[in-house]
Amino acid sequence: MSISDSHSLRSSVGFLFKVGQFSARAECYEMTYNLDELQAPAWLNDEFFCNVMRESNNDPTIELTGACVLRPGTNKGDHYASVMFRTTVKYRSSCTKGEETLKIIMKTKPEADGLKKELLEDDGLFAIEVDMYSRTLPEMARMLKEIGEEYKYPRYIYGTLKPRPIIILEDISDQGWAMGDMIDTLDGMKPIVRNVALLHAASVMIESSDPTFAAKYRHSMANKFIGLEGLIRKGFGDLMQLTASYPEFAHFAKPLMKYQETLPQFFDSLFKQSKTYQNVLIHGDCHVKNLMHKTDSAGRITDTLLLDYQICCWTSPAIDLYYLLDLIPTQEVKDKHRSELIYSYYQQYSDLLKRLGFKGKIPSLLDLQLELLRYAGLELFHYAVFISFRYTDTTLIDIEALLKGEIQHAVTENPEYRKLIHTELTRFLHQGNL
């Protein structure tokens, strides 16, 4: 679910196609890009983009100076729950001198029948993200700026639900921002930890003065997760295969079966307000594909921003922290620095609340550790369903088939995977989550 750059996209300058028409080269790129992004819908035309520029600039005199040529939004496997395109809009106006140029990236709903369309049948995710980019994030940025902090996110250009849902943001991929791989250093993790703390603290401050804020983001995404039943079945099927094939895994069989049976109730509880810790507005989808980074000449991460605010929810911060711990750093970084990352988040979160002038009670670090233990079932889910992706080249397979559980890759035969899963299942068993 990402709005992200890709290195190969930059090199494929020749791969451009007119709205509603396939390029003669399109077949050459079916292995590189999502198939539903190889042909843009007819309504994404020059007239549409001209109207967008007029509305977003409040300037009815804007006219395009060239055709808007669309290209795929990201590489195959970089996102799933949307269809994305990029284009460059060139225009002029009686209010400005000369030609203006704006590079944009847009997110729309899938139109082709399939699991992706089924999961996004309603417009709920788009409504959340439009509200986040148009209202909540600007207010957070304003609030944080007053204490000398900057919360960065792509500039919002346009968004609507009718007649068709679409979100348009400035394309920042040529401004030094790029997607990266899993983060393999503690220093590389620091900017994302900072961003999560900024998001959480700012949301608590908004809620403290706006009694309607929490209710606006009080919803459940449980049905979206459970809708990926094929992926869940495949993930837990791999674990059950381990319990049947390797004696050292046998004692996990019954606990895993019991855990899987309670998943619908577990996911429903995740998106309800915590009764044991201070609730925040979570991002809800903090993984490596939803990040863009700036790096120095040595390739070290110097800055990071979050993307895709479509499942933001008012609930426990433990959810974002488990995503941060499980789906962004390498296993080595997580194993070495888990406690330090949690401590760093807490210190920054509590310090930000104090600087913002929060008058309520700030929970203790011990309170946070206990909350993480209560929500550790989410971490177990991450290991069961998503960790196998680290051992799979998703660019070479059909993502929809994978999410339906129809791809049978032999991850259980990988000794590195088995070692990791045995270590983590043992940890979950010993701490009472399995």
Tab-separated table of C-alpha atoms in Angstrom:
chain	number	residue	atom	x	y	z
A	1	MET	CA	0.000	0.000	0.000
A	2	SER	CA	2.756	2.414	-0.936
A	3	ILE	CA	3.342	5.644	-2.799
A	4	SER	CA	6.979	5.035	-3.500
A	5	ASP	CA	9.787	5.479	-5.999
A	6	SER	CA	11.603	2.637	-7.729
A	7	HIS	CA	15.093	2.675	-9.187
A	8	SER	CA	14.071	0.807	-12.317
A	9	LEU	CA	11.210	3.211	-12.945
A	10	ARG	CA	13.704	6.040	-13.271
A	11	SER	CA	15.559	4.174	-15.991
A	12	SER	CA	12.446	3.312	-17.996
A	13	VAL	CA	11.955	6.760	-19.468
A	14	GLY	CA	10.856	5.217	-22.758
A	15	PHE	CA	7.959	3.366	-21.168
A	16	LEU	CA	5.109	5.812	-21.533
A	17	PHE	CA	1.591	5.195	-22.669
A	18	LYS	CA	-1.370	7.337	-23.636
A	19	VAL	CA	-4.490	7.308	-21.510
A	20	GLY	CA	-6.633	4.322	-22.439
A	21	GLN	CA	-4.035	2.815	-24.787
A	22	PHE	CA	-1.292	0.245	-24.321
A	23	SER	CA	2.196	1.179	-25.388
A	24	ALA	CA	3.742	-1.149	-27.914
A	25	ARG	CA	6.319	-1.924	-25.257
A	26	ALA	CA	3.849	-2.754	-22.492
A	27	GLU	CA	4.334	-6.523	-22.651
A	28	CYS	CA	8.033	-6.060	-21.920
A	29	TYR	CA	7.149	-4.540	-18.564
A	30	GLU	CA	4.519	-6.976	-17.300
A	31	MET	CA	7.149	-8.574	-15.081
A	32	THR	CA	8.233	-5.162	-13.748
A	33	TYR	CA	4.924	-3.428	-13.071
A	34	ASN	CA	1.497	-4.358	-11.752
A	35	LEU	CA	-0.682	-5.390	-14.689
A	36	ASP	CA	-3.523	-3.057	-13.703
A	37	GLU	CA	-1.120	-0.106	-14.001
A	38	LEU	CA	-0.136	-0.843	-17.603
A	39	GLN	CA	-3.337	0.763	-18.893
A	40	ALA	CA	-4.856	3.863	-17.366
A	41	PRO	CA	-8.643	4.300	-17.185
A	42	ALA	CA	-10.084	6.605	-19.850
A	43	TRP	CA	-11.308	9.168	-17.295
A	44	LEU	CA	-7.727	9.995	-16.292
A	45	ASN	CA	-7.369	12.340	-19.228
A	46	ASP	CA	-6.124	15.845	-19.918
A	47	GLU	CA	-9.498	17.402	-19.145
A	48	PHE	CA	-9.470	15.757	-15.712
A	49	PHE	CA	-5.962	16.978	-14.893
A	50	CYS	CA	-6.744	20.490	-16.080
A	51	ASN	CA	-9.754	20.606	-13.739
A	52	VAL	CA	-7.634	19.251	-10.886
A	53	MET	CA	-5.057	21.990	-11.362
A	54	ARG	CA	-7.728	24.657	-11.533
A	55	GLU	CA	-9.422	23.454	-8.352
A	56	SER	CA	-6.263	22.817	-6.342
A	57	ASN	CA	-4.869	26.249	-7.244
A	58	ASN	CA	-8.233	28.040	-7.115
A	59	ASP	CA	-7.421	29.406	-10.538
A	60	PRO	CA	-9.959	28.939	-13.382
A	61	THR	CA	-7.544	30.404	-15.942
A	62	ILE	CA	-5.157	27.433	-15.866
A	63	GLU	CA	-4.683	25.659	-19.193
A	64	LEU	CA	-2.471	22.653	-19.936
A	65	THR	CA	0.450	23.261	-22.279
A	66	GLY	CA	0.989	19.613	-23.131
A	67	ALA	CA	-0.550	16.163	-22.860
A	68	CYS	CA	-0.360	14.359	-19.499
A	69	VAL	CA	1.321	11.055	-20.310
A	70	LEU	CA	0.761	8.406	-17.648
A	71	ARG	CA	3.089	5.673	-16.478
A	72	PRO	CA	2.897	3.010	-13.728
A	73	GLY	CA	3.095	4.275	-10.167
A	74	THR	CA	5.524	1.768	-8.695
A	75	ASN	CA	7.291	-1.501	-9.322
A	76	LYS	CA	5.447	-4.780	-9.042
A	77	GLY	CA	5.197	-5.824	-5.402
A	78	ASP	CA	5.777	-2.322	-4.003
A	79	HIS	CA	2.095	-1.864	-3.144
A	80	TYR	CA	-1.150	-3.767	-3.400
A	81	ALA	CA	-4.384	-2.166	-2.205
A	82	SER	CA	-4.762	0.483	-4.920
A	83	VAL	CA	-3.911	1.270	-8.532
A	84	MET	CA	-1.285	3.976	-8.991
A	85	PHE	CA	-0.023	6.152	-11.820
A	86	ARG	CA	2.431	8.996	-12.258
A	87	THR	CA	2.423	11.889	-14.684
A	88	THR	CA	3.868	15.350	-15.244
A	89	VAL	CA	1.429	18.240	-15.594
A	90	LYS	CA	2.610	21.260	-17.567
A	91	TYR	CA	0.380	24.313	-17.490
A	92	ARG	CA	0.211	28.054	-17.605
A	93	SER	CA	-2.105	30.621	-16.056
A	94	SER	CA	-2.926	34.288	-16.455
A	95	CYS	CA	-1.914	34.633	-12.794
A	96	THR	CA	1.654	33.430	-13.287
A	97	LYS	CA	4.497	34.078	-15.681
A	98	GLY	CA	5.656	31.283	-17.922
A	99	GLU	CA	4.995	27.579	-17.870
A	100	GLU	CA	4.622	25.691	-14.586
A	101	THR	CA	5.473	22.008	-14.130
A	102	LEU	CA	4.200	19.648	-11.441
A	103	LYS	CA	5.037	15.966	-11.090
A	104	ILE	CA	2.253	14.017	-9.432
A	105	ILE	CA	1.446	10.508	-8.301
A	106	MET	CA	-2.121	9.327	-7.936
A	107	LYS	CA	-3.909	6.488	-6.203
A	108	THR	CA	-7.221	5.106	-7.494
A	109	LYS	CA	-9.462	2.135	-6.835
A	110	PRO	CA	-8.992	-1.028	-8.908
A	111	GLU	CA	-11.586	-1.534	-11.627
A	112	ALA	CA	-10.683	-5.082	-12.667
A	113	ASP	CA	-12.523	-7.893	-10.891
A	114	GLY	CA	-10.498	-9.744	-8.270
A	115	LEU	CA	-9.467	-9.821	-4.623
A	116	LYS	CA	-8.024	-6.300	-4.740
A	117	LYS	CA	-11.335	-4.866	-5.925
A	118	GLU	CA	-13.278	-6.884	-3.341
A	119	LEU	CA	-11.155	-5.595	-0.456
A	120	LEU	CA	-11.643	-1.986	-1.593
A	121	GLU	CA	-15.309	-2.261	-2.562
A	122	ASP	CA	-16.269	0.557	-0.219
A	123	ASP	CA	-14.532	3.930	-0.193
A	124	GLY	CA	-13.605	3.862	3.495
A	125	LEU	CA	-9.843	3.704	3.054
A	126	PHE	CA	-9.847	6.568	0.572
A	127	ALA	CA	-12.034	8.672	2.866
A	128	ILE	CA	-9.598	8.179	5.751
A	129	GLU	CA	-6.573	9.089	3.651
A	130	VAL	CA	-8.190	12.154	2.086
A	131	ASP	CA	-9.036	13.411	5.565
A	132	MET	CA	-5.530	12.679	6.830
A	133	TYR	CA	-3.768	14.538	4.012
A	134	SER	CA	-6.207	17.432	3.773
A	135	ARG	CA	-6.858	18.104	7.479
A	136	THR	CA	-5.104	16.053	10.134
A	137	LEU	CA	-1.522	16.015	8.838
A	138	PRO	CA	-1.480	19.773	8.150
A	139	GLU	CA	-2.757	20.429	11.682
A	140	MET	CA	-0.125	18.105	13.145
A	141	ALA	CA	2.604	19.805	11.118
A	142	ARG	CA	1.416	23.250	12.254
A	143	MET	CA	1.354	22.192	15.891
A	144	LEU	CA	4.777	20.561	15.775
A	145	LYS	CA	6.314	23.515	13.944
A	146	GLU	CA	5.492	25.683	16.948
A	147	ILE	CA	7.952	23.662	19.042
A	148	GLY	CA	10.605	23.551	16.322
A	149	GLU	CA	9.732	20.139	14.895
A	150	GLU	CA	8.946	19.240	11.288
A	151	TYR	CA	6.601	16.447	10.264
A	152	LYS	CA	7.153	15.654	6.600
A	153	TYR	CA	4.719	14.116	4.154
A	154	PRO	CA	4.100	14.430	0.394
A	155	ARG	CA	2.201	17.591	-0.562
A	156	TYR	CA	-1.496	16.974	-1.006
A	157	ILE	CA	-2.801	18.175	-4.369
A	158	TYR	CA	-6.318	16.805	-4.708
A	159	GLY	CA	-8.665	14.150	-3.383
A	160	THR	CA	-12.273	13.136	-3.874
A	161	LEU	CA	-14.592	10.155	-3.455
A	162	LYS	CA	-17.059	11.108	-6.189
A	163	PRO	CA	-17.557	10.246	-8.971
A	164	ARG	CA	-14.520	8.002	-8.468
A	165	PRO	CA	-12.133	7.850	-5.485
A	166	ILE	CA	-8.730	9.328	-6.198
A	167	ILE	CA	-5.905	10.889	-4.192
A	168	ILE	CA	-3.234	12.985	-5.908
A	169	LEU	CA	0.032	13.915	-4.212
A	170	GLU	CA	3.183	15.607	-5.372
A	171	ASP	CA	5.657	13.065	-6.734
A	172	ILE	CA	8.742	13.528	-4.547
A	173	SER	CA	10.824	10.761	-6.091
A	174	ASP	CA	13.108	13.234	-7.868
A	175	GLN	CA	13.615	15.308	-4.706
A	176	GLY	CA	16.021	12.841	-3.130
A	177	TRP	CA	13.357	10.576	-1.646
A	178	ALA	CA	13.399	6.885	-2.541
A	179	MET	CA	12.135	3.583	-1.229
A	180	GLY	CA	14.714	1.355	0.425
A	181	ASP	CA	15.128	-2.202	1.618
A	182	MET	CA	14.847	-3.472	5.146
A	183	ILE	CA	16.883	-1.262	7.448
A	184	ASP	CA	20.105	-2.899	8.587
A	185	THR	CA	21.490	-0.370	11.075
A	186	LEU	CA	20.301	1.189	14.308
A	187	ASP	CA	21.021	4.680	12.950
A	188	GLY	CA	18.847	3.917	9.948
A	189	MET	CA	15.935	3.136	12.275
A	190	LYS	CA	16.132	6.397	14.201
A	191	PRO	CA	14.274	8.650	11.727
A	192	ILE	CA	11.272	6.298	11.485
A	193	VAL	CA	11.112	5.909	15.276
A	194	ARG	CA	11.103	9.698	15.458
A	195	ASN	CA	8.303	9.982	12.907
A	196	VAL	CA	6.086	7.515	14.748
A	197	ALA	CA	6.641	9.381	18.017
A	198	LEU	CA	5.775	12.696	16.316
A	199	LEU	CA	2.596	11.279	14.809
A	200	HIS	CA	1.426	9.752	18.091
A	201	ALA	CA	2.215	12.749	20.279
A	202	ALA	CA	0.594	15.260	17.911
A	203	SER	CA	-2.553	13.132	17.731
A	204	VAL	CA	-2.870	13.057	21.529
A	205	MET	CA	-2.608	16.841	21.606
A	206	ILE	CA	-5.299	17.268	18.957
A	207	GLU	CA	-7.598	14.860	20.762
A	208	SER	CA	-7.107	16.663	24.063
A	209	SER	CA	-8.722	19.806	22.622
A	210	ASP	CA	-11.081	18.289	20.055
A	211	PRO	CA	-13.680	15.876	21.488
A	212	THR	CA	-14.696	14.747	17.974
A	213	PHE	CA	-11.206	13.731	16.848
A	214	ALA	CA	-11.012	10.226	18.313
A	215	ALA	CA	-14.523	9.350	17.138
A	216	LYS	CA	-13.610	10.312	13.564
A	217	TYR	CA	-10.898	7.663	13.512
A	218	ARG	CA	-12.674	5.075	15.621
A	219	HIS	CA	-13.291	2.279	13.162
A	220	SER	CA	-12.225	-1.308	12.606
A	221	MET	CA	-10.034	-2.684	9.853
A	222	ALA	CA	-10.557	-6.233	11.086
A	223	ASN	CA	-12.591	-7.235	8.037
A	224	LYS	CA	-9.804	-6.103	5.704
A	225	PHE	CA	-7.281	-8.353	7.447
A	226	ILE	CA	-9.617	-11.309	7.714
A	227	GLY	CA	-10.452	-10.778	4.042
A	228	LEU	CA	-6.936	-11.994	3.278
A	229	GLU	CA	-7.970	-15.459	4.371
A	230	GLY	CA	-5.929	-17.152	1.654
A	231	LEU	CA	-2.738	-15.456	2.799
A	232	ILE	CA	-3.515	-16.271	6.430
A	233	ARG	CA	-4.293	-19.873	5.553
A	234	LYS	CA	-1.004	-20.172	3.677
A	235	GLY	CA	1.035	-18.620	6.511
A	236	PHE	CA	-0.404	-20.804	9.235
A	237	GLY	CA	-0.341	-23.777	6.871
A	238	ASP	CA	3.418	-23.386	6.647
A	239	LEU	CA	3.683	-23.380	10.440
A	240	MET	CA	1.477	-26.453	10.757
A	241	GLN	CA	3.602	-28.186	8.138
A	242	LEU	CA	6.619	-27.519	10.328
A	243	THR	CA	4.863	-29.052	13.347
A	244	ALA	CA	4.086	-32.175	11.301
A	245	SER	CA	7.486	-32.511	9.629
A	246	TYR	CA	9.988	-31.577	12.332
A	247	PRO	CA	9.829	-33.041	15.862
A	248	GLU	CA	11.195	-29.868	17.463
A	249	PHE	CA	8.081	-28.008	16.237
A	250	ALA	CA	5.501	-30.620	17.261
A	251	HIS	CA	4.591	-29.025	20.621
A	252	PHE	CA	3.527	-25.824	18.845
A	253	ALA	CA	0.707	-27.535	16.923
A	254	LYS	CA	-2.160	-27.229	19.419
A	255	PRO	CA	-1.333	-23.675	20.552
A	256	LEU	CA	-1.114	-22.529	16.930
A	257	MET	CA	-4.464	-24.091	16.056
A	258	LYS	CA	-6.081	-22.415	19.053
A	259	TYR	CA	-4.542	-19.049	18.190
A	260	GLN	CA	-5.698	-19.225	14.575
A	261	GLU	CA	-9.270	-19.994	15.644
A	262	THR	CA	-9.413	-16.743	17.636
A	263	LEU	CA	-8.045	-14.484	14.872
A	264	PRO	CA	-11.376	-12.793	13.950
A	265	GLN	CA	-11.976	-11.769	17.568
A	266	PHE	CA	-8.333	-10.795	17.970
A	267	PHE	CA	-8.353	-8.440	14.975
A	268	ASP	CA	-11.622	-6.908	16.090
A	269	SER	CA	-10.103	-6.120	19.483
A	270	LEU	CA	-6.985	-4.559	17.904
A	271	PHE	CA	-8.923	-1.668	16.442
A	272	LYS	CA	-10.891	-0.825	19.547
A	273	GLN	CA	-9.661	1.706	22.058
A	274	SER	CA	-7.167	0.366	24.551
A	275	LYS	CA	-8.459	0.244	28.105
A	276	THR	CA	-4.977	-0.140	29.548
A	277	TYR	CA	-2.855	2.528	27.839
A	278	GLN	CA	-3.058	6.012	26.342
A	279	ASN	CA	-4.635	5.752	22.891
A	280	VAL	CA	-3.116	7.519	19.888
A	281	LEU	CA	-3.792	7.862	16.186
A	282	ILE	CA	-1.795	5.003	14.717
A	283	HIS	CA	-0.521	4.860	11.158
A	284	GLY	CA	-1.548	1.203	11.117
A	285	ASP	CA	0.643	0.064	8.243
A	286	CYS	CA	4.257	0.895	9.132
A	287	HIS	CA	6.239	-1.427	6.914
A	288	VAL	CA	9.248	-1.024	4.652
A	289	LYS	CA	7.189	-0.396	1.500
A	290	ASN	CA	5.420	2.540	3.149
A	291	LEU	CA	8.608	4.492	3.792
A	292	MET	CA	10.731	6.799	1.685
A	293	HIS	CA	14.232	7.816	2.691
A	294	LYS	CA	16.911	10.359	1.966
A	295	THR	CA	20.470	9.087	2.104
A	296	ASP	CA	23.959	10.621	2.187
A	297	SER	CA	26.803	9.931	-0.236
A	298	ALA	CA	27.653	6.754	1.676
A	299	GLY	CA	24.103	5.420	1.384
A	300	ARG	CA	23.272	6.034	5.057
A	301	ILE	CA	19.694	7.052	5.844
A	302	THR	CA	19.478	10.678	6.940
A	303	ASP	CA	15.711	11.214	6.858
A	304	THR	CA	12.542	9.175	6.493
A	305	LEU	CA	8.891	9.904	5.873
A	306	LEU	CA	5.778	7.774	6.156
A	307	LEU	CA	3.368	7.101	3.303
A	308	ASP	CA	-0.143	5.671	3.001
A	309	TYR	CA	-2.311	6.962	5.824
A	310	GLN	CA	-5.361	4.970	4.750
A	311	ILE	CA	-5.879	2.801	7.814
A	312	CYS	CA	-5.144	5.341	10.535
A	313	CYS	CA	-7.111	4.449	13.641
A	314	TRP	CA	-7.534	5.673	17.220
A	315	THR	CA	-6.216	2.799	19.317
A	316	SER	CA	-3.137	1.462	21.108
A	317	PRO	CA	0.344	2.587	19.936
A	318	ALA	CA	1.461	-1.022	20.377
A	319	ILE	CA	0.169	-1.766	16.871
A	320	ASP	CA	2.502	0.724	15.194
A	321	LEU	CA	5.388	-0.360	17.399
A	322	TYR	CA	5.026	-3.994	16.370
A	323	TYR	CA	4.939	-3.017	12.713
A	324	LEU	CA	8.016	-0.878	13.316
A	325	LEU	CA	9.847	-3.729	15.031
A	326	ASP	CA	8.733	-6.612	12.810
A	327	LEU	CA	8.437	-5.277	9.273
A	328	ILE	CA	11.091	-2.561	8.902
A	329	PRO	CA	14.471	-3.629	10.391
A	330	THR	CA	16.408	-6.747	9.555
A	331	GLN	CA	16.116	-9.522	12.111
A	332	GLU	CA	19.669	-8.814	13.263
A	333	VAL	CA	18.894	-5.167	14.012
A	334	LYS	CA	15.704	-6.123	15.784
A	335	ASP	CA	17.418	-8.775	17.913
A	336	LYS	CA	20.234	-6.437	18.923
A	337	HIS	CA	18.275	-3.239	19.468
A	338	ARG	CA	14.665	-4.142	20.243
A	339	SER	CA	14.680	-2.696	23.768
A	340	GLU	CA	16.615	0.382	22.680
A	341	LEU	CA	14.124	1.111	19.883
A	342	ILE	CA	11.183	0.891	22.281
A	343	TYR	CA	12.996	3.056	24.828
A	344	SER	CA	13.885	5.631	22.156
A	345	TYR	CA	10.274	5.825	20.972
A	346	TYR	CA	8.984	6.258	24.519
A	347	GLN	CA	11.520	8.929	25.459
A	348	GLN	CA	10.737	10.978	22.366
A	349	TYR	CA	6.974	10.510	22.676
A	350	SER	CA	6.871	11.603	26.323
A	351	ASP	CA	9.268	14.510	25.685
A	352	LEU	CA	7.155	15.736	22.753
A	353	LEU	CA	3.988	15.692	24.859
A	354	LYS	CA	5.679	17.788	27.527
A	355	ARG	CA	6.983	20.294	24.989
A	356	LEU	CA	3.573	20.498	23.331
A	357	GLY	CA	2.050	21.405	26.689
A	358	PHE	CA	0.014	18.269	27.289
A	359	LYS	CA	-1.859	18.566	30.601
A	360	GLY	CA	-2.904	14.952	31.010
A	361	LYS	CA	-1.072	12.013	32.556
A	362	ILE	CA	1.783	10.593	30.505
A	363	PRO	CA	2.104	6.806	30.908
A	364	SER	CA	5.363	5.286	32.110
A	365	LEU	CA	7.797	3.169	30.116
A	366	LEU	CA	6.717	0.191	32.226
A	367	ASP	CA	3.120	0.867	31.196
A	368	LEU	CA	4.214	0.732	27.564
A	369	GLN	CA	6.119	-2.524	28.030
A	370	LEU	CA	3.060	-4.122	29.608
A	371	GLU	CA	0.895	-2.870	26.724
A	372	LEU	CA	3.276	-4.430	24.235
A	373	LEU	CA	3.033	-7.731	26.048
A	374	ARG	CA	-0.770	-7.568	25.897
A	375	TYR	CA	-0.672	-6.970	22.141
A	376	ALA	CA	2.085	-9.475	21.335
A	377	GLY	CA	-0.436	-11.606	19.463
A	378	LEU	CA	0.013	-9.149	16.585
A	379	GLU	CA	3.723	-9.886	16.488
A	380	LEU	CA	2.934	-13.598	16.348
A	381	PHE	CA	0.640	-12.888	13.382
A	382	HIS	CA	3.417	-10.963	11.637
A	383	TYR	CA	5.788	-13.903	11.963
A	384	ALA	CA	3.172	-16.408	10.867
A	385	VAL	CA	1.973	-14.541	7.774
A	386	PHE	CA	4.523	-11.966	6.630
A	387	ILE	CA	8.021	-13.122	7.553
A	388	SER	CA	8.029	-15.721	4.773
A	389	PHE	CA	8.010	-12.783	2.299
A	390	ARG	CA	11.641	-12.207	3.257
A	391	TYR	CA	12.420	-15.530	1.618
A	392	THR	CA	10.307	-14.894	-1.502
A	393	ASP	CA	10.971	-12.710	-4.527
A	394	THR	CA	7.503	-11.176	-4.868
A	395	THR	CA	8.449	-9.535	-8.190
A	396	LEU	CA	8.498	-12.970	-9.813
A	397	ILE	CA	5.060	-14.141	-8.706
A	398	ASP	CA	1.430	-13.083	-8.992
A	399	ILE	CA	0.773	-10.992	-5.868
A	400	GLU	CA	-2.978	-11.583	-6.001
A	401	ALA	CA	-2.414	-15.345	-6.197
A	402	LEU	CA	-0.003	-15.078	-3.268
A	403	LEU	CA	-2.549	-13.165	-1.181
A	404	LYS	CA	-5.162	-15.771	-2.027
A	405	GLY	CA	-2.840	-18.498	-0.760
A	406	GLU	CA	-2.509	-20.065	-4.193
A	407	ILE	CA	1.291	-19.862	-4.463
A	408	GLN	CA	3.080	-22.805	-2.898
A	409	HIS	CA	6.631	-21.652	-2.328
A	410	ALA	CA	8.761	-24.053	-0.283
A	411	VAL	CA	9.696	-21.634	2.501
A	412	THR	CA	9.505	-24.419	5.110
A	413	GLU	CA	12.496	-26.071	3.467
A	414	ASN	CA	14.650	-23.038	4.160
A	415	PRO	CA	16.801	-23.771	7.264
A	416	GLU	CA	17.219	-20.059	8.044
A	417	TYR	CA	13.443	-19.604	8.058
A	418	ARG	CA	12.962	-22.668	10.271
A	419	LYS	CA	15.549	-21.467	12.770
A	420	LEU	CA	13.965	-18.025	13.017
A	421	ILE	CA	10.429	-19.362	13.383
A	422	HIS	CA	11.439	-21.862	16.059
A	423	THR	CA	13.162	-19.129	18.072
A	424	GLU	CA	10.195	-16.765	17.849
A	425	LEU	CA	7.510	-19.381	18.522
A	426	THR	CA	9.445	-20.437	21.596
A	427	ARG	CA	9.517	-16.822	22.761
A	428	PHE	CA	5.765	-16.424	22.258
A	429	LEU	CA	5.115	-19.675	24.099
A	430	HIS	CA	7.279	-18.705	27.060
A	431	GLN	CA	5.793	-15.216	27.431
A	432	GLY	CA	2.231	-16.537	27.325
A	433	ASN	CA	1.061	-15.319	23.916
A	434	LEU	CA	0.895	-18.756	22.301
